Amino acid sequence: MMDDMALEDAALDLFVSALRARHGYDFSGYAPASLKRRVQQLARDLQMPNIGSLIPRVLYEPQLMDDIVARLSVPVSDFFRDPEVFAALGREVLPVLASYPRLNIWHAGVAFGEEVYSMAIMLWEAGLMTRSQIYATDLNDRALEKAQEGIFSSDNLATYEDNYRAAGGTAQLADYYHARYDLIRMRRELLSSAVFAHHNLVTDGVFAETHLILCRNVMIYFSQPLKNRVLELFAGSLVRGGYLVLGNRENLHLSSAARYFETVSDNNRIYRLKRTRQ
Amino acid sequence: MIDQGATSVLLMGGSAGSLPVLMDLFAAFPATSQAAVVLCLHTASRDSANLCSVLGDRSVMPVREATEHAPVAPGTIHVASGDYHLLIEQDKTFALSYDDPVHYSRPSIDVLFESAAEAFRDNALGVLLSGANQDGAAGLARIQALGGTVVVQTPASAQAPQMPSAALAVLTPDMAESPCELARYLRAWLISEGAQE
């Protein structure tokens, strides 16, 4: 006999299959515990009693799709989140990247774009903006649109300003946005060399040779085999000596792809593609 | 990977006023056990290394920050990182998430307890200590529903009674005790878990 928990786990598998079969979104490589929480939350948000009830809606209500993907990929970030990481990028990484005539920077899993703008400000202040090409990708089209608009709540501005300064910012964060009522709009110049594009790390491949990849708090939702696959993808995209930045609690220790990378800063999760392939 | 995960787990949740209690409890723990200990403590600090060293000050059982994909290893006190949820997968490895706070908390005790309950079922023992919000009640209820044991610090003995009270409002624990009795009980449980194997 199947108990409630086993039933809900079976329903989760079927939900994931339905999503993949109907729309091509493959969540089967996601870490199950947090995926289950999100799908249960999705069921509550859509006023459904359980995960199983979501399956017909996935199959027969294509208009729900954007909303479902948006909710399953819950994007959260801040401007200059973990400022010490940005400070390390400014100190140790950008001076090296400055030696390249052209720079390709990939933000993988960009969410609402706070980090793209943070990095763009860093590039601006380092004088690297005009030779940089920024690729900002996500599987969540709705988040991509919002990221491109560059409009954010001003609620946490004081924190952002502190973060910016702790990250080594040389001007004021206010120089980079226009404030209106309780919103800020990032200056368009920051996006002069940015492309926003749909890209799913689970199913899509390498699209450019890159010098720096930022993928923070994205792979914590992946199980180990998928994480390995994505790290292989990054290794295939980076130039030799190119940099990879992960979230503060992510690590390469248990990954089979760790052999491609060497550590630049353990604390800040900054890695570098080895110059020789092994 | 060879499964090095523990077969049973002691899950602990604490918030305001629980740090001194935790340090007393840890001081009573044996050096080794076949069971793992996992702690979710609400803290404003994101300096988890420092928290581990404070918590480990009087503990003979090693205290470590829980890291993603690592096994829930026996004889170790695993501590949830600041500002991330900690979950346990069915294969008894740790997973992290940066989803929204639950009860204004990240890490949230509910998130840890609910996932751990599903992974360990009747081999889970959940302990909820002093705290000033509602986190942990739903998690304890899930542990109980799946056959695990639940223990609550008595509100009268807690610096902040709200958290144990919130749990007592929704469930009848197997035991409600003061920190002194809890120390004795948990020590015995950790030792007997070793003897059973």
XYZ file of C-alpha atoms in Angstrom:
475
model
C 0.000 0.000 0.000
C 1.218 3.441 -0.897
C 1.105 5.942 1.969
C 0.384 9.647 1.482
C 4.022 10.534 1.201
C 4.840 7.878 -1.419
C 1.721 8.941 -3.338
C 2.791 12.585 -3.345
C 6.309 11.569 -4.481
C 4.825 9.517 -7.326
C 2.620 12.477 -8.261
C 5.699 14.714 -8.303
C 7.397 12.375 -10.804
C 4.286 12.403 -13.006
C 4.042 16.189 -12.776
C 7.676 16.496 -13.886
C 7.035 14.073 -16.789
C 3.920 15.999 -17.850
C 5.804 19.275 -17.813
C 8.569 17.786 -19.937
C 6.299 15.980 -22.389
C 3.938 18.898 -22.869
C 6.305 21.873 -22.787
C 9.891 20.606 -22.936
C 10.820 21.957 -19.501
C 12.841 19.271 -17.767
C 12.971 19.493 -13.970
C 13.886 15.824 -13.518
C 17.482 16.689 -12.598
C 16.456 19.096 -9.853
C 17.150 18.200 -6.214
C 13.865 16.566 -5.132
C 13.415 17.986 -1.612
C 13.296 21.662 -2.600
C 11.492 20.940 -5.900
C 8.758 19.159 -3.953
C 8.341 22.161 -1.664
C 8.015 24.465 -4.645
C 5.506 22.273 -6.456
C 3.470 21.933 -3.251
C 3.529 25.733 -2.952
C 2.468 25.988 -6.614
C -0.480 23.663 -5.871
C -1.517 25.883 -2.946
C -1.155 29.048 -5.056
C -3.398 27.554 -7.735
C -5.863 26.372 -5.053
C -5.283 22.709 -5.845
C -5.449 20.110 -3.039
C -2.324 18.187 -4.059
C 0.429 17.785 -6.648
C -1.529 15.222 -8.689
C -4.292 17.742 -9.378
C -1.760 19.972 -11.102
C -1.092 17.405 -13.827
C -4.226 17.938 -15.977
C -3.707 21.691 -15.717
C -0.143 21.341 -17.024
C -1.434 19.208 -19.887
C -4.521 21.170 -20.907
C -3.937 24.809 -19.874
C -0.948 26.033 -21.887
C -1.675 29.624 -20.810
C -0.599 28.619 -17.275
C 2.869 27.643 -18.438
C 4.683 30.951 -17.978
C 3.266 31.276 -14.498
C 4.261 27.723 -13.566
C 7.833 28.103 -14.821
C 8.118 31.465 -13.070
C 6.970 29.962 -9.773
C 9.182 26.885 -10.049
C 12.278 28.960 -10.701
C 11.549 31.528 -7.929
C 14.170 34.147 -8.641
C 15.683 36.021 -5.746
C 18.689 38.277 -5.593
C 19.986 41.640 -4.414
C 22.253 44.311 -5.766
C 25.840 43.396 -4.902
C 24.652 40.470 -2.802
C 27.718 39.198 -0.893
C 29.693 42.398 -1.586
C 32.965 40.690 -0.660
C 32.558 38.534 -3.779
C 32.251 41.604 -5.985
C 35.176 43.210 -4.184
C 37.251 40.104 -4.969
C 36.122 40.238 -8.600
C 37.225 43.857 -8.825
C 40.528 43.156 -7.132
C 41.560 39.810 -8.607
C 39.541 39.071 -11.723
C 38.806 42.268 -13.640
C 42.490 43.334 -13.788
C 43.281 40.010 -15.497
C 40.304 40.244 -17.830
C 41.404 43.773 -18.765
C 44.194 42.198 -20.813
C 41.691 40.783 -23.336
C 40.669 43.021 -26.253
C 37.077 41.694 -26.104
C 35.251 40.263 -23.094
C 32.276 37.929 -23.035
C 30.511 37.672 -19.686
C 27.710 35.197 -19.065
C 25.222 35.505 -16.236
C 23.599 32.069 -16.155
C 20.287 32.157 -14.289
C 19.905 35.899 -14.186
C 16.498 36.052 -12.437
C 15.379 39.690 -12.097
C 18.787 40.974 -13.086
C 20.127 42.614 -9.927
C 23.439 40.881 -10.448
C 23.692 41.854 -14.128
C 23.351 45.503 -13.152
C 25.809 45.076 -10.301
C 28.373 43.557 -12.645
C 27.682 46.182 -15.325
C 28.459 48.895 -12.765
C 31.729 47.143 -11.936
C 32.635 46.963 -15.630
C 31.717 50.616 -16.078
C 33.930 51.725 -13.216
C 36.798 49.510 -14.407
C 36.571 51.111 -17.854
C 35.761 47.752 -19.450
C 32.181 48.361 -20.514
C 32.900 49.309 -24.121
C 34.711 46.086 -24.847
C 32.394 43.800 -22.927
C 29.526 41.730 -24.222
C 27.141 40.621 -21.469
C 24.913 37.589 -21.975
C 22.125 37.411 -19.403
C 20.185 34.158 -19.611
C 17.400 32.427 -17.724
C 14.738 29.790 -18.358
C 12.124 32.111 -16.865
C 10.942 34.450 -19.654
C 8.918 36.577 -17.281
C 11.959 37.235 -15.094
C 14.032 38.039 -18.200
C 11.522 40.697 -19.251
C 11.613 42.259 -15.801
C 15.394 42.116 -15.733
C 15.545 43.936 -19.053
C 13.162 46.650 -17.849
C 15.496 47.351 -14.953
C 12.820 48.653 -12.592
C 13.182 47.690 -8.957
C 11.622 48.517 -5.631
C 13.494 51.129 -3.616
C 12.681 49.343 -0.340
C 16.183 48.021 0.241
C 18.145 50.894 -1.283
C 20.100 51.605 1.895
C 21.342 47.998 1.963
C 22.180 48.114 -1.739
C 24.129 51.340 -1.233
C 26.078 49.745 1.650
C 26.733 46.640 -0.450
C 27.906 48.766 -3.365
C 30.408 50.579 -1.197
C 31.589 47.353 0.471
C 32.088 45.924 -3.027
C 34.537 48.738 -3.750
C 32.229 51.069 -5.678
C 33.959 54.380 -6.364
C 30.924 56.604 -6.968
C 27.420 56.372 -5.524
C 24.872 53.755 -6.434
C 22.422 56.631 -6.994
C 24.513 57.674 -10.004
C 23.269 54.569 -11.796
C 19.502 54.858 -11.414
C 16.613 57.295 -11.582
C 14.321 57.228 -8.573
C 10.607 57.814 -8.855
C 8.221 57.329 -5.925
C 9.052 53.923 -4.483
C 10.774 52.597 -7.600
C 14.177 52.938 -9.177
C 14.978 52.561 -12.855
C 18.495 51.522 -13.762
C 20.230 53.726 -16.336
C 19.927 52.323 -19.847
C 23.642 52.858 -20.541
C 24.355 49.942 -18.217
C 22.731 47.623 -20.735
C 24.409 49.054 -23.821
C 26.293 45.805 -24.324
C 23.878 43.328 -22.774
C 21.783 40.674 -24.481
C 18.964 38.989 -22.573
C 18.088 35.534 -23.854
C 16.163 32.422 -22.949
C 18.571 29.608 -22.098
C 17.841 26.488 -20.091
C 20.946 25.019 -18.431
C 19.251 21.612 -18.381
C 18.689 21.306 -22.110
C 20.626 24.002 -23.957
C 24.293 24.022 -24.909
C 27.239 26.346 -25.297
C 26.434 29.454 -27.344
C 29.547 31.593 -26.956
C 33.149 31.543 -25.846
C 33.201 33.330 -22.506
C 35.779 34.852 -20.157
C 33.673 35.039 -17.021
C 30.589 33.078 -15.986
C 28.505 34.005 -12.955
C 26.083 31.307 -11.848
C 25.215 31.930 -8.240
C 22.616 30.013 -6.232
C 21.289 28.356 -9.366
C 22.940 24.954 -9.158
C 22.067 24.524 -5.464
C 18.705 23.387 -6.847
C 20.303 20.725 -9.053
C 21.094 17.143 -8.144
C 24.715 16.110 -8.548
C 24.520 14.587 -12.087
C 22.835 17.696 -13.499
C 25.274 19.933 -11.666
C 28.153 17.963 -13.221
C 26.605 18.365 -16.651
C 26.242 22.118 -16.242
C 29.809 22.464 -14.971
C 30.969 20.574 -18.090
C 28.941 23.044 -20.131
C 30.663 25.960 -18.414
C 34.074 24.344 -18.923
C 33.205 24.065 -22.618
C 32.241 27.719 -22.842
C 35.091 29.329 -20.905
C 38.385 30.278 -22.527
C 41.414 28.683 -20.878
C 41.971 30.599 -17.657
C 38.405 31.952 -17.774
C 36.593 32.494 -14.469
C 33.566 30.863 -12.874
C 31.779 32.366 -9.870
C 29.357 30.290 -7.782
C 27.104 31.093 -4.807
C 28.589 31.389 -1.333
C 27.500 27.962 -0.125
C 28.131 26.070 -3.354
C 31.279 24.105 -3.979
C 33.010 21.926 -6.512
C 34.398 19.437 -3.978
C 31.989 16.616 -4.704
C 31.686 17.221 -8.447
C 33.289 15.098 -11.172
C 33.825 18.330 -13.136
C 36.023 19.768 -10.357
C 39.093 18.554 -12.264
C 38.622 21.216 -14.942
C 38.877 24.059 -12.462
C 41.380 25.529 -10.046
C 40.467 27.672 -7.072
C 41.096 31.417 -7.185
C 39.280 32.303 -3.971
C 37.792 29.527 -1.850
C 35.847 31.911 0.401
C 34.313 33.769 -2.514
C 33.729 30.682 -4.668
C 35.769 32.008 -7.565
C 37.267 29.343 -9.813
C 39.262 29.332 -13.007
C 39.351 26.930 -15.943
C 42.708 25.167 -15.955
C 44.989 26.017 -18.842
C 45.543 22.375 -19.720
C 42.702 19.900 -20.214
C 42.932 16.716 -18.176
C 29.041 7.246 -3.951
C 29.032 4.863 -0.973
C 26.229 5.738 1.383
C 27.865 7.038 4.567
C 24.621 8.488 5.860
C 23.352 7.862 9.388
C 20.337 5.617 9.885
C 18.817 7.850 12.539
C 18.865 11.559 13.181
C 18.401 14.005 16.027
C 16.915 17.205 14.590
C 17.164 20.346 16.664
C 15.512 23.717 16.111
C 16.138 26.843 18.121
C 15.681 30.579 17.955
C 15.808 33.423 20.454
C 17.129 32.215 23.810
C 18.203 28.785 22.588
C 21.950 29.295 22.236
C 22.831 28.792 25.944
C 20.502 25.760 26.053
C 22.157 24.282 22.972
C 25.598 24.737 24.461
C 24.514 22.906 27.614
C 22.933 20.116 25.576
C 25.965 19.712 23.348
C 28.198 19.550 26.416
C 26.202 16.473 27.478
C 26.442 14.709 24.101
C 28.721 11.661 23.779
C 31.796 11.890 21.548
C 30.416 9.351 19.083
C 27.035 8.046 18.041
C 25.556 6.077 15.166
C 22.987 8.857 14.922
C 23.559 12.212 13.212
C 22.634 15.542 14.778
C 21.337 18.376 12.586
C 20.709 21.858 13.945
C 18.729 24.723 12.475
C 19.318 27.859 14.526
C 17.836 31.222 13.618
C 20.634 33.714 13.599
C 21.231 37.053 11.972
C 24.833 36.074 11.360
C 25.953 34.693 8.017
C 29.294 33.750 9.554
C 28.567 30.045 9.947
C 32.186 29.128 10.715
C 32.092 31.361 13.769
C 28.749 29.939 14.871
C 30.132 26.395 14.605
C 33.135 27.301 16.709
C 30.936 28.887 19.401
C 28.624 25.870 19.423
C 31.527 23.443 19.450
C 33.226 25.137 22.356
C 31.982 22.648 24.977
C 31.036 19.764 22.717
C 33.107 16.607 22.330
C 31.027 15.618 19.312
C 32.406 17.450 16.254
C 30.388 20.463 15.014
C 30.408 21.260 11.295
C 28.533 23.410 8.822
C 26.258 21.241 6.657
C 27.347 21.367 3.009
C 25.367 20.550 -0.120
C 25.408 16.942 -1.399
C 27.379 15.791 1.689
C 26.005 12.770 3.587
C 24.172 13.250 6.896
C 27.101 11.649 8.691
C 26.727 9.891 12.062
C 28.457 11.199 15.190
C 28.523 14.760 13.887
C 26.541 17.886 14.723
C 25.678 19.445 11.333
C 24.734 23.141 11.473
C 22.574 24.914 8.873
C 24.352 27.774 7.058
C 23.215 31.324 7.676
C 20.762 32.727 5.102
C 20.081 29.392 3.321
C 17.441 26.761 3.979
C 18.839 23.328 4.795
C 17.008 20.237 3.552
C 17.655 16.497 3.687
C 17.082 14.400 0.568
C 15.692 10.850 0.509
C 19.229 9.541 -0.034
C 20.210 11.210 3.274
C 22.399 13.890 1.813
C 22.083 17.610 2.474
C 20.603 20.111 0.037
C 20.445 23.899 0.304
C 17.890 26.344 -1.010
C 17.605 30.086 -1.272
C 13.816 30.131 -1.492
C 11.828 32.759 0.382
C 12.052 32.766 4.176
C 9.459 30.673 6.032
C 8.072 32.357 9.175
C 10.497 35.185 8.384
C 13.323 32.689 8.837
C 16.045 31.376 6.566
C 17.178 28.810 7.535
C 13.721 27.668 8.590
C 13.191 24.858 11.105
C 10.036 23.737 9.273
C 11.949 23.322 6.008
C 14.615 21.175 7.685
C 12.220 19.130 9.833
C 9.684 18.436 7.075
C 12.290 17.201 4.606
C 14.161 15.236 7.284
C 10.915 13.622 8.474
C 10.365 12.245 4.967
C 13.942 10.954 4.706
C 14.192 9.381 8.184
C 10.543 8.707 9.116
C 10.410 6.755 12.410
C 14.170 7.131 12.849
C 13.851 10.882 13.376
C 13.805 12.587 16.759
C 12.835 16.268 16.614
C 13.580 18.727 19.414
C 12.192 22.256 19.490
C 13.727 24.793 21.853
C 13.233 28.387 22.940
C 12.203 30.902 20.289
C 10.027 33.920 19.605
C 8.100 32.834 16.519
C 6.047 29.966 15.064
C 8.722 28.156 13.081
C 9.154 24.459 13.831
C 5.583 23.565 14.818
C 4.614 22.296 11.359
C 7.942 20.494 11.090
C 7.456 18.683 14.400
C 3.933 17.736 13.340
C 5.330 16.215 10.141
C 7.943 14.226 12.102
C 5.175 12.884 14.338
C 2.876 12.071 11.416
C 5.613 9.957 9.823
C 6.300 7.969 12.990
C 9.174 9.953 14.495
C 9.529 11.135 18.081
C 8.991 14.766 19.085
C 10.284 16.601 22.111
C 9.652 20.199 23.167
C 11.368 22.408 25.702
C 8.750 23.451 28.261
C 7.642 27.039 27.598
C 8.149 27.817 31.305
C 11.847 26.905 31.019
C 12.353 28.840 27.748
C 13.685 32.377 27.577
C 11.277 32.914 24.661
C 8.270 30.604 25.120
C 6.383 31.343 21.856
C 8.033 28.704 19.701
C 7.516 25.715 22.029
C 4.021 27.035 22.840
C 3.129 27.188 19.140
C 4.144 23.541 18.793
C 2.203 22.487 21.903
C -0.872 24.194 20.451
C -0.899 21.859 17.438
C 0.485 18.574 18.799
C 1.061 16.450 21.882
C 4.787 15.751 22.098
C 6.275 12.524 23.351
C 7.983 14.620 25.975
C 8.131 18.221 27.208
C 11.034 18.924 29.516
C 13.399 21.508 30.942
C 16.899 21.768 29.415
C 18.396 19.753 32.277
C 16.122 16.751 31.639
C 16.519 17.185 27.876
C 20.293 16.873 28.230
C 19.941 13.572 30.071
C 17.383 12.193 27.613
C 19.256 13.210 24.456
C 22.534 11.861 25.763
C 20.906 8.505 26.482
C 19.217 8.503 23.062
C 22.457 9.243 21.205
C 24.269 6.466 23.091
C 21.483 3.902 22.646
C 21.246 4.645 18.912
C 24.841 3.457 18.766
C 24.078 0.287 20.722
C 21.191 -0.693 18.462
C 23.288 -0.912 15.325
